[in-house]
Amino acid sequence: MVGTVQGAMMELKRHPLEGSLNRPGIGEMFSGWGYTTVIVEKRKGLTEDYWPSYAVAGGVGTILGWAWLLLLGSRANQMMKVSVHILTAYLAIISVLCFWGKQFFWGIAFAIGSSLQFLYVISVIDRLPFTMLVLRKAVKLIWSLPEVMRVAYAFMVVMLLWMVIWSFGASGVVASSFGDGGRWWLLAVLSVSLFWTGAVLCNIVHVIVSGMVFLVLIHGGREAASMPPKPLTKSLRYAVTTSFGSICYGSLFTAAIRMLRWEIRGFRSKIGNNECLLCCVDFLFQLVETLVRFFNKYAYVQIAVSGKSFNRSARDAWELFQSTGVEALVAYDCSGAVLLMGTVLGGLITGTCAGIWTWLKIHDRVLMVGSTSMLMGMILVGVAMVVVESAVTSLYICYAEDPLLINRWDTDFFNQMSEVLHQRLQHRSARAREVLTEIHNQLGSQRRESISV
């Protein structure tokens, strides 16, 4: 045996070239079935395979945003009602589809989202008539400013161009050879970058539109002689230069704090007499209210008008609301939540379309592509929604600064706002008297017990 091995080695030394020619070549190794199988197992797709899915997401999101803007003048009220009532059913349907596809985590997540959406709508159902009134008037104001609509279209194109670049990175992550955990973490980082960029662009539009609306209301009309020349150009230049730092800073926190505030307000109104739970929710409510004082969407109007820093603008706006009592009206209004529902619905439709396209090509990447495409759709539709939201915030700021500005613009709307404000202030004073009475009764009972002991 040993002799045989030694003989073979000596034979190989005598004929090295012959031995190398008998071994498989480099080309044969790369074309071999076993080697190719290993590569296919590690890399299940190319980056180019996922670009069409993200192209579908960008196209659908852009079409939805443009359609929403085009239908503002004629069908805005119906679209807002559809956003409120359809979102719950849509979330429930996606949850069922996730369970059917054995994606139990996402199925539970969408089921919880559908339940929270239903509970929130039930808790604010009495506020929706006033909310729809404010939204209709904001749409009327925006529709009278065609240059504002052109700004929204332009920034939607800018956002779409950024998403083209972003989708290359997302496609590379989805097609990479990392494990599922690594891919999800990288997609989370990319999603945060996309969300922040989208929030910055939306808030730039917010500042531009708020400045335009405020000027129109202050000067009594778009064609007024006292109106400064080229207000749109000045607002745009101001937003992307002087106020850009404040916009980037505020974009980090305002959206998350607003969502948390809406949910706590809705839950707080339906607790009942559970004192322990009410105490915990009140603590969270006061904490969120403190954060709102420093991070709120009304700061962007102050930034557009006076050029203050973000935190100072937020504090000044909130103090203005509290000193005039308009904060009670702002808390009663749900226009921001209704617009957010429309944004989420647009994102879900976008994610569904991109997910179906991906499912036809590559089954095991549907959730990754669908979830990131949903975020893309939300941001694109959100650029359209922020136009109306900016008009709403400007209306409240003008009403707090000088109610006669609203009276001069629309007398009926001014009377309706004043009536609702009067009702909310009476409700708050009655609620305060009830709380003081309860505290007085509790203190009296404790004193009687201590005396009897």
Short mmCIF file of C-alpha atoms in Angstrom, two decimals:
data_model
loop_
_atom_site.label_atom_id
_atom_site.label_comp_id
_atom_site.label_asym_id
_atom_site.label_seq_id
_atom_site.Cartn_x
_atom_site.Cartn_y
_atom_site.Cartn_z
CA MET A 1 0.00 0.00 0.00
CA VAL A 2 2.77 2.44 0.99
CA GLY A 3 4.77 1.44 -2.03
CA THR A 4 1.86 2.05 -4.32
CA VAL A 5 1.35 5.58 -2.97
CA GLN A 6 5.03 6.40 -3.26
CA GLY A 7 5.05 5.12 -6.81
CA ALA A 8 2.13 7.29 -7.75
CA MET A 9 3.77 10.36 -6.26
CA MET A 10 7.01 9.68 -8.16
CA GLU A 11 5.03 9.25 -11.34
CA LEU A 12 3.36 12.62 -10.79
CA LYS A 13 6.72 14.30 -10.20
CA ARG A 14 8.07 12.86 -13.43
CA HIS A 15 5.10 14.08 -15.43
CA PRO A 16 3.75 17.26 -13.75
CA LEU A 17 2.30 18.71 -16.94
CA GLU A 18 0.49 15.54 -17.79
CA GLY A 19 -1.03 15.38 -14.30
CA SER A 20 -2.24 18.95 -14.50
CA LEU A 21 -3.83 18.33 -17.89
CA ASN A 22 -5.73 15.38 -16.55
CA ARG A 23 -7.26 17.46 -13.70
CA PRO A 24 -10.48 19.47 -14.32
CA GLY A 25 -9.84 22.92 -15.77
CA ILE A 26 -11.00 26.24 -14.31
CA GLY A 27 -13.76 26.57 -16.90
CA GLU A 28 -15.03 23.07 -16.16
CA MET A 29 -15.07 23.80 -12.43
CA PHE A 30 -17.22 26.92 -12.92
CA SER A 31 -19.55 25.11 -15.27
CA GLY A 32 -19.90 22.12 -12.97
CA TRP A 33 -23.36 21.40 -11.56
CA GLY A 34 -22.28 21.21 -7.91
CA TYR A 35 -20.51 24.58 -7.90
CA THR A 36 -23.39 26.32 -9.64
CA THR A 37 -25.86 24.87 -7.17
CA VAL A 38 -23.93 26.36 -4.25
CA ILE A 39 -23.93 29.82 -5.84
CA VAL A 40 -27.66 29.70 -6.55
CA GLU A 41 -28.39 28.73 -2.97
CA LYS A 42 -26.44 31.69 -1.60
CA ARG A 43 -27.78 34.21 -4.08
CA LYS A 44 -31.44 33.84 -4.94
CA GLY A 45 -31.74 36.88 -7.16
CA LEU A 46 -30.02 39.83 -8.70
CA THR A 47 -30.52 43.47 -7.80
CA GLU A 48 -32.12 44.05 -11.18
CA ASP A 49 -34.84 41.51 -10.38
CA TYR A 50 -36.40 43.83 -7.78
CA TRP A 51 -36.23 47.13 -9.63
CA PRO A 52 -39.54 46.50 -11.46
CA SER A 53 -41.32 45.95 -8.12
CA TYR A 54 -40.09 49.26 -6.74
CA ALA A 55 -40.91 50.92 -10.06
CA VAL A 56 -44.48 49.68 -9.63
CA ALA A 57 -44.53 51.09 -6.07
CA GLY A 58 -43.27 54.49 -7.20
CA GLY A 59 -45.72 54.62 -10.11
CA VAL A 60 -48.75 53.60 -8.05
CA GLY A 61 -47.87 55.98 -5.21
CA THR A 62 -47.39 58.89 -7.61
CA ILE A 63 -50.67 58.18 -9.41
CA LEU A 64 -52.55 57.98 -6.10
CA GLY A 65 -51.03 61.27 -4.89
CA TRP A 66 -51.77 63.10 -8.15
CA ALA A 67 -55.30 61.69 -8.30
CA TRP A 68 -55.96 62.85 -4.75
CA LEU A 69 -54.80 66.36 -5.59
CA LEU A 70 -56.86 66.44 -8.79
CA LEU A 71 -60.01 65.33 -6.97
CA LEU A 72 -59.63 67.85 -4.15
CA GLY A 73 -62.06 70.33 -5.59
CA SER A 74 -64.96 68.00 -6.43
CA ARG A 75 -64.72 64.79 -4.39
CA ALA A 76 -62.56 65.65 -1.37
CA ASN A 77 -65.32 65.09 1.21
CA GLN A 78 -66.19 61.64 -0.18
CA MET A 79 -62.53 60.63 -0.38
CA MET A 80 -61.94 61.57 3.25
CA LYS A 81 -64.94 59.55 4.37
CA VAL A 82 -63.72 56.59 2.35
CA SER A 83 -60.28 56.88 3.98
CA VAL A 84 -61.84 56.74 7.45
CA HIS A 85 -64.13 53.77 6.84
CA ILE A 86 -62.18 51.67 4.31
CA LEU A 87 -58.86 51.58 6.17
CA THR A 88 -60.19 49.27 8.90
CA ALA A 89 -61.51 46.73 6.38
CA TYR A 90 -58.34 46.92 4.29
CA LEU A 91 -56.12 46.21 7.29
CA ALA A 92 -58.32 43.25 8.25
CA ILE A 93 -58.13 41.81 4.72
CA ILE A 94 -54.32 42.07 4.67
CA SER A 95 -54.23 40.39 8.08
CA VAL A 96 -56.26 37.45 6.75
CA LEU A 97 -53.98 37.15 3.72
CA CYS A 98 -50.90 37.12 5.98
CA PHE A 99 -52.39 34.32 8.09
CA TRP A 100 -53.27 32.43 4.91
CA GLY A 101 -49.65 32.75 3.79
CA LYS A 102 -48.46 31.52 7.24
CA GLN A 103 -46.92 34.89 8.09
CA PHE A 104 -48.31 34.92 11.61
CA PHE A 105 -46.30 37.87 12.94
CA TRP A 106 -47.50 40.21 10.20
CA GLY A 107 -51.00 38.79 10.44
CA ILE A 108 -51.16 39.65 14.15
CA ALA A 109 -49.61 43.10 13.51
CA PHE A 110 -52.20 44.01 10.85
CA ALA A 111 -55.02 42.60 13.00
CA ILE A 112 -53.93 44.82 15.90
CA GLY A 113 -53.73 47.78 13.52
CA SER A 114 -57.25 47.10 12.26
CA SER A 115 -58.59 46.85 15.81
CA LEU A 116 -56.89 50.10 16.91
CA GLN A 117 -58.19 51.88 13.83
CA PHE A 118 -61.75 50.70 14.54
CA LEU A 119 -61.56 51.72 18.20
CA TYR A 120 -60.16 55.13 17.31
CA VAL A 121 -62.92 55.84 14.77
CA ILE A 122 -65.57 54.81 17.31
CA SER A 123 -64.01 57.07 19.96
CA VAL A 124 -64.01 60.17 17.72
CA ILE A 125 -67.19 59.56 15.73
CA ASP A 126 -68.86 62.62 17.29
CA ARG A 127 -65.97 64.86 16.17
CA LEU A 128 -66.05 63.90 12.51
CA PRO A 129 -68.72 66.44 11.39
CA PHE A 130 -66.63 69.37 12.62
CA THR A 131 -63.48 67.75 11.21
CA MET A 132 -65.07 67.43 7.78
CA LEU A 133 -66.17 71.07 7.96
CA VAL A 134 -62.60 72.25 8.62
CA LEU A 135 -61.22 70.03 5.86
CA ARG A 136 -63.76 71.30 3.33
CA LYS A 137 -62.83 74.91 4.08
CA ALA A 138 -59.12 74.10 3.86
CA VAL A 139 -59.69 72.48 0.46
CA LYS A 140 -61.63 75.55 -0.67
CA LEU A 141 -58.73 77.77 0.37
CA ILE A 142 -56.12 75.59 -1.34
CA TRP A 143 -58.11 75.28 -4.54
CA SER A 144 -58.06 79.08 -4.88
CA LEU A 145 -54.23 79.00 -4.98
CA PRO A 146 -53.18 77.04 -8.10
CA GLU A 147 -49.50 77.83 -7.54
CA VAL A 148 -49.65 75.87 -4.30
CA MET A 149 -50.88 72.82 -6.21
CA ARG A 150 -47.97 73.15 -8.63
CA VAL A 151 -45.56 73.16 -5.68
CA ALA A 152 -47.05 69.88 -4.45
CA TYR A 153 -46.69 68.29 -7.91
CA ALA A 154 -43.09 69.47 -8.20
CA PHE A 155 -42.08 68.11 -4.80
CA MET A 156 -43.78 64.81 -5.57
CA VAL A 157 -41.53 64.51 -8.62
CA VAL A 158 -38.49 65.35 -6.46
CA MET A 159 -39.53 62.69 -3.98
CA LEU A 160 -39.97 60.17 -6.79
CA LEU A 161 -36.47 60.90 -8.11
CA TRP A 162 -35.02 60.33 -4.63
CA MET A 163 -36.92 57.04 -4.41
CA VAL A 164 -35.38 55.89 -7.70
CA ILE A 165 -31.94 56.22 -6.09
CA TRP A 166 -33.18 54.72 -2.82
CA SER A 167 -34.72 51.71 -4.56
CA PHE A 168 -31.31 50.68 -5.93
CA GLY A 169 -30.01 50.26 -2.39
CA ALA A 170 -33.19 48.51 -1.21
CA SER A 171 -33.08 46.11 -4.18
CA GLY A 172 -29.46 45.29 -3.42
CA VAL A 173 -30.29 44.51 0.20
CA VAL A 174 -33.23 42.29 -0.74
CA ALA A 175 -31.10 40.41 -3.29
CA SER A 176 -28.06 40.10 -1.02
CA SER A 177 -26.71 36.85 0.42
CA PHE A 178 -27.23 37.94 4.04
CA GLY A 179 -29.61 36.02 6.24
CA ASP A 180 -33.17 37.22 6.74
CA GLY A 181 -32.24 38.92 10.03
CA GLY A 182 -29.44 40.91 8.42
CA ARG A 183 -31.62 41.92 5.48
CA TRP A 184 -34.43 43.14 7.77
CA TRP A 185 -32.00 45.24 9.82
CA LEU A 186 -30.52 46.84 6.70
CA LEU A 187 -34.02 47.51 5.34
CA ALA A 188 -34.96 49.10 8.67
CA VAL A 189 -32.00 51.50 8.40
CA LEU A 190 -32.92 52.34 4.80
CA SER A 191 -36.56 52.84 5.81
CA VAL A 192 -35.59 55.32 8.53
CA SER A 193 -33.52 57.28 6.01
CA LEU A 194 -36.42 57.26 3.55
CA PHE A 195 -38.94 58.29 6.20
CA TRP A 196 -36.80 61.18 7.41
CA THR A 197 -36.13 62.42 3.88
CA GLY A 198 -39.82 62.17 3.07
CA ALA A 199 -40.74 64.02 6.26
CA VAL A 200 -38.27 66.79 5.44
CA LEU A 201 -39.68 67.24 1.92
CA CYS A 202 -43.25 67.18 3.25
CA ASN A 203 -42.42 69.80 5.86
CA ILE A 204 -40.75 72.01 3.26
CA VAL A 205 -44.07 71.91 1.39
CA HIS A 206 -45.77 72.57 4.74
CA VAL A 207 -43.74 75.75 5.30
CA ILE A 208 -44.30 76.99 1.73
CA VAL A 209 -48.05 76.39 1.76
CA SER A 210 -48.48 77.75 5.30
CA GLY A 211 -46.67 80.94 4.39
CA MET A 212 -48.80 81.41 1.28
CA VAL A 213 -52.10 80.74 3.07
CA PHE A 214 -51.19 83.00 5.99
CA LEU A 215 -50.29 85.85 3.64
CA VAL A 216 -53.54 85.43 1.70
CA LEU A 217 -55.62 85.54 4.89
CA ILE A 218 -53.67 88.45 6.38
CA HIS A 219 -53.89 90.62 3.25
CA GLY A 220 -57.47 89.69 2.43
CA GLY A 221 -56.94 87.82 -0.84
CA ARG A 222 -54.45 86.68 -3.45
CA GLU A 223 -54.95 89.78 -5.60
CA ALA A 224 -54.79 92.34 -2.77
CA ALA A 225 -52.63 95.39 -3.40
CA SER A 226 -50.78 94.92 -0.10
CA MET A 227 -49.70 91.39 -1.07
CA PRO A 228 -45.88 91.22 -1.43
CA PRO A 229 -44.53 90.45 -4.91
CA LYS A 230 -43.66 86.83 -5.77
CA PRO A 231 -44.67 85.36 -2.38
CA LEU A 232 -44.31 81.77 -3.56
CA THR A 233 -40.71 82.26 -4.71
CA LYS A 234 -39.79 83.95 -1.44
CA SER A 235 -41.44 81.18 0.61
CA LEU A 236 -39.62 78.50 -1.37
CA ARG A 237 -36.23 80.18 -1.04
CA TYR A 238 -36.80 80.78 2.65
CA ALA A 239 -37.81 77.14 3.27
CA VAL A 240 -34.77 75.60 1.59
CA THR A 241 -32.22 78.06 3.04
CA THR A 242 -32.89 79.92 6.30
CA SER A 243 -35.44 77.50 7.78
CA PHE A 244 -34.00 74.25 6.42
CA GLY A 245 -32.24 73.33 9.66
CA SER A 246 -35.37 73.85 11.73
CA ILE A 247 -37.38 71.77 9.26
CA CYS A 248 -34.91 68.85 9.42
CA TYR A 249 -34.86 68.99 13.22
CA GLY A 250 -38.63 69.08 13.60
CA SER A 251 -39.13 66.26 11.09
CA LEU A 252 -37.50 63.79 13.47
CA PHE A 253 -40.19 63.97 16.17
CA THR A 254 -43.45 65.63 15.13
CA ALA A 255 -45.06 62.70 13.29
CA ALA A 256 -44.47 60.11 16.02
CA ILE A 257 -45.62 62.44 18.82
CA ARG A 258 -48.78 63.42 16.94
CA MET A 259 -49.76 59.77 16.37
CA LEU A 260 -49.17 58.96 20.03
CA ARG A 261 -51.25 61.95 21.11
CA TRP A 262 -54.20 60.96 18.89
CA GLU A 263 -54.22 57.40 20.20
CA ILE A 264 -54.01 58.45 23.86
CA ARG A 265 -56.78 61.04 23.45
CA GLY A 266 -59.09 58.51 21.84
CA PHE A 267 -58.36 55.85 24.45
CA ARG A 268 -58.65 58.33 27.33
CA SER A 269 -62.17 59.36 26.35
CA LYS A 270 -63.42 55.73 26.52
CA ILE A 271 -61.86 54.50 29.78
CA GLY A 272 -64.86 55.10 32.04
CA ASN A 273 -64.53 54.88 35.83
CA ASN A 274 -61.44 52.69 36.05
CA GLU A 275 -59.39 55.00 38.28
CA CYS A 276 -56.15 52.99 38.14
CA LEU A 277 -56.13 52.82 34.36
CA LEU A 278 -57.23 56.45 34.14
CA CYS A 279 -54.33 57.51 36.36
CA CYS A 280 -51.78 55.69 34.14
CA VAL A 281 -53.27 57.11 30.94
CA ASP A 282 -53.36 60.62 32.43
CA PHE A 283 -49.67 60.33 33.24
CA LEU A 284 -48.90 59.35 29.64
CA PHE A 285 -51.23 62.09 28.41
CA GLN A 286 -49.44 64.78 30.40
CA LEU A 287 -46.08 63.49 29.21
CA VAL A 288 -47.17 63.62 25.57
CA GLU A 289 -48.73 67.07 26.07
CA THR A 290 -45.38 68.31 27.35
CA LEU A 291 -43.67 66.92 24.25
CA VAL A 292 -46.31 68.50 22.02
CA ARG A 293 -45.44 71.88 23.51
CA PHE A 294 -41.97 71.55 21.96
CA PHE A 295 -42.80 69.50 18.82
CA ASN A 296 -46.00 70.37 16.95
CA LYS A 297 -46.97 70.98 13.34
CA TYR A 298 -48.12 74.54 14.08
CA ALA A 299 -44.50 75.54 14.53
CA TYR A 300 -44.04 75.41 10.76
CA VAL A 301 -46.51 78.26 10.29
CA GLN A 302 -44.53 80.39 12.74
CA ILE A 303 -41.32 79.40 10.93
CA ALA A 304 -42.83 80.42 7.59
CA VAL A 305 -44.08 83.76 8.89
CA SER A 306 -41.50 84.94 11.43
CA GLY A 307 -38.42 82.77 10.83
CA LYS A 308 -38.01 81.63 14.44
CA SER A 309 -36.26 78.43 15.49
CA PHE A 310 -38.36 75.28 15.62
CA ASN A 311 -38.61 74.88 19.40
CA ARG A 312 -39.37 78.55 19.94
CA SER A 313 -42.00 78.50 17.18
CA ALA A 314 -43.63 75.42 18.72
CA ARG A 315 -43.75 76.98 22.19
CA ASP A 316 -45.11 80.28 20.88
CA ALA A 317 -47.83 78.55 18.85
CA TRP A 318 -48.91 76.39 21.79
CA GLU A 319 -48.92 79.31 24.23
CA LEU A 320 -50.98 81.30 21.73
CA PHE A 321 -53.52 78.48 21.55
CA GLN A 322 -53.72 78.10 25.32
CA SER A 323 -54.00 81.82 26.03
CA THR A 324 -56.86 82.25 23.55
CA GLY A 325 -58.63 78.94 24.30
CA VAL A 326 -58.19 77.74 20.70
CA GLU A 327 -56.31 74.71 22.05
CA ALA A 328 -59.69 73.25 23.00
CA LEU A 329 -60.75 73.56 19.36
CA VAL A 330 -57.50 72.06 18.09
CA ALA A 331 -57.86 69.10 20.48
CA TYR A 332 -61.42 68.51 19.26
CA ASP A 333 -60.42 68.53 15.59
CA CYS A 334 -59.33 65.21 14.01
CA SER A 335 -58.31 66.50 10.58
CA GLY A 336 -54.70 65.39 11.02
CA ALA A 337 -55.79 61.85 11.89
CA VAL A 338 -58.19 61.71 8.91
CA LEU A 339 -55.44 62.82 6.54
CA LEU A 340 -53.09 60.27 8.07
CA MET A 341 -55.68 57.56 7.41
CA GLY A 342 -55.70 58.55 3.75
CA THR A 343 -51.91 58.44 3.71
CA VAL A 344 -51.80 54.96 5.28
CA LEU A 345 -54.49 53.71 2.89
CA GLY A 346 -52.46 54.97 -0.07
CA GLY A 347 -49.37 53.23 1.31
CA LEU A 348 -51.23 49.96 1.79
CA ILE A 349 -52.56 50.03 -1.76
CA THR A 350 -49.05 50.75 -3.06
CA GLY A 351 -47.52 47.95 -0.98
CA THR A 352 -50.21 45.52 -2.12
CA CYS A 353 -49.59 46.26 -5.80
CA ALA A 354 -45.81 45.90 -5.43
CA GLY A 355 -46.26 42.75 -3.32
CA ILE A 356 -48.47 41.10 -5.95
CA TRP A 357 -45.93 41.94 -8.66
CA THR A 358 -43.13 40.43 -6.56
CA TRP A 359 -45.21 37.35 -5.73
CA LEU A 360 -45.55 36.62 -9.45
CA LYS A 361 -41.75 36.61 -9.78
CA ILE A 362 -40.12 35.69 -6.44
CA HIS A 363 -42.34 34.28 -3.68
CA ASP A 364 -40.00 34.50 -0.68
CA ARG A 365 -39.33 38.26 -0.94
CA VAL A 366 -42.94 39.49 -0.93
CA LEU A 367 -42.93 40.85 2.63
CA MET A 368 -39.63 42.67 2.26
CA VAL A 369 -40.59 44.37 -0.98
CA GLY A 370 -44.21 44.93 0.10
CA SER A 371 -43.33 46.59 3.42
CA THR A 372 -40.77 48.97 1.92
CA SER A 373 -43.09 49.74 -0.99
CA MET A 374 -45.84 50.59 1.50
CA LEU A 375 -43.52 53.19 3.05
CA MET A 376 -42.79 54.60 -0.42
CA GLY A 377 -46.51 54.93 -1.14
CA MET A 378 -47.20 56.59 2.22
CA ILE A 379 -44.56 59.24 1.60
CA LEU A 380 -45.72 60.00 -1.95
CA VAL A 381 -49.37 60.27 -0.92
CA GLY A 382 -48.31 62.20 2.19
CA VAL A 383 -46.85 64.96 0.01
CA ALA A 384 -50.36 65.47 -1.39
CA MET A 385 -52.03 65.29 2.02
CA VAL A 386 -49.69 67.83 3.61
CA VAL A 387 -51.06 70.56 1.34
CA VAL A 388 -54.47 70.35 3.02
CA GLU A 389 -52.93 69.90 6.46
CA SER A 390 -50.93 73.09 5.99
CA ALA A 391 -54.10 75.01 5.18
CA VAL A 392 -55.78 73.63 8.32
CA THR A 393 -52.89 74.66 10.58
CA SER A 394 -52.82 78.14 9.03
CA LEU A 395 -56.56 78.54 9.63
CA TYR A 396 -56.13 77.77 13.34
CA ILE A 397 -53.12 80.06 13.70
CA CYS A 398 -54.99 82.92 12.01
CA TYR A 399 -58.06 82.29 14.16
CA ALA A 400 -55.92 82.46 17.30
CA GLU A 401 -54.00 85.55 16.12
CA ASP A 402 -57.04 87.52 14.95
CA PRO A 403 -60.46 85.85 14.56
CA LEU A 404 -61.59 88.72 12.32
CA LEU A 405 -59.27 87.41 9.61
CA ILE A 406 -61.40 84.26 9.35
CA ASN A 407 -64.57 86.34 9.61
CA ARG A 408 -63.47 88.47 6.68
CA TRP A 409 -62.63 85.38 4.60
CA ASP A 410 -65.72 83.25 5.40
CA THR A 411 -68.34 84.53 7.85
CA ASP A 412 -70.30 81.27 8.08
CA PHE A 413 -67.17 79.29 8.85
CA PHE A 414 -66.18 81.84 11.50
CA ASN A 415 -69.59 81.52 13.19
CA GLN A 416 -69.40 77.72 13.19
CA MET A 417 -65.89 77.70 14.63
CA SER A 418 -66.88 80.19 17.32
CA GLU A 419 -69.91 78.12 18.28
CA VAL A 420 -67.89 74.89 18.57
CA LEU A 421 -65.18 76.70 20.56
CA HIS A 422 -67.81 78.03 22.97
CA GLN A 423 -69.22 74.52 23.43
CA ARG A 424 -65.77 72.99 24.04
CA LEU A 425 -64.85 75.63 26.61
CA GLN A 426 -68.14 75.05 28.44
CA HIS A 427 -67.50 71.31 28.35
CA ARG A 428 -64.03 71.77 29.80
CA SER A 429 -65.26 74.05 32.57
CA ALA A 430 -68.01 71.58 33.45
CA ARG A 431 -65.49 68.75 33.48
CA ALA A 432 -63.17 70.80 35.70
CA ARG A 433 -66.03 71.47 38.13
CA GLU A 434 -66.80 67.75 38.25
CA VAL A 435 -63.18 66.89 39.01
CA LEU A 436 -63.00 69.52 41.76
CA THR A 437 -66.26 68.23 43.25
CA GLU A 438 -64.96 64.65 43.27
CA ILE A 439 -61.71 65.73 44.94
CA HIS A 440 -63.65 67.75 47.53
CA ASN A 441 -65.93 64.78 48.30
CA GLN A 442 -62.98 62.41 48.66
CA LEU A 443 -61.20 64.80 51.02
CA GLY A 444 -64.40 65.21 53.06
CA SER A 445 -64.88 61.46 53.39
CA GLN A 446 -61.25 60.99 54.44
CA ARG A 447 -61.63 63.68 57.13
CA ARG A 448 -64.80 62.07 58.49
CA GLU A 449 -63.09 58.69 58.64
CA SER A 450 -60.08 60.15 60.48
CA ILE A 451 -62.39 61.92 62.99
CA SER A 452 -64.40 58.75 63.65
CA VAL A 453 -61.20 56.80 64.26
#
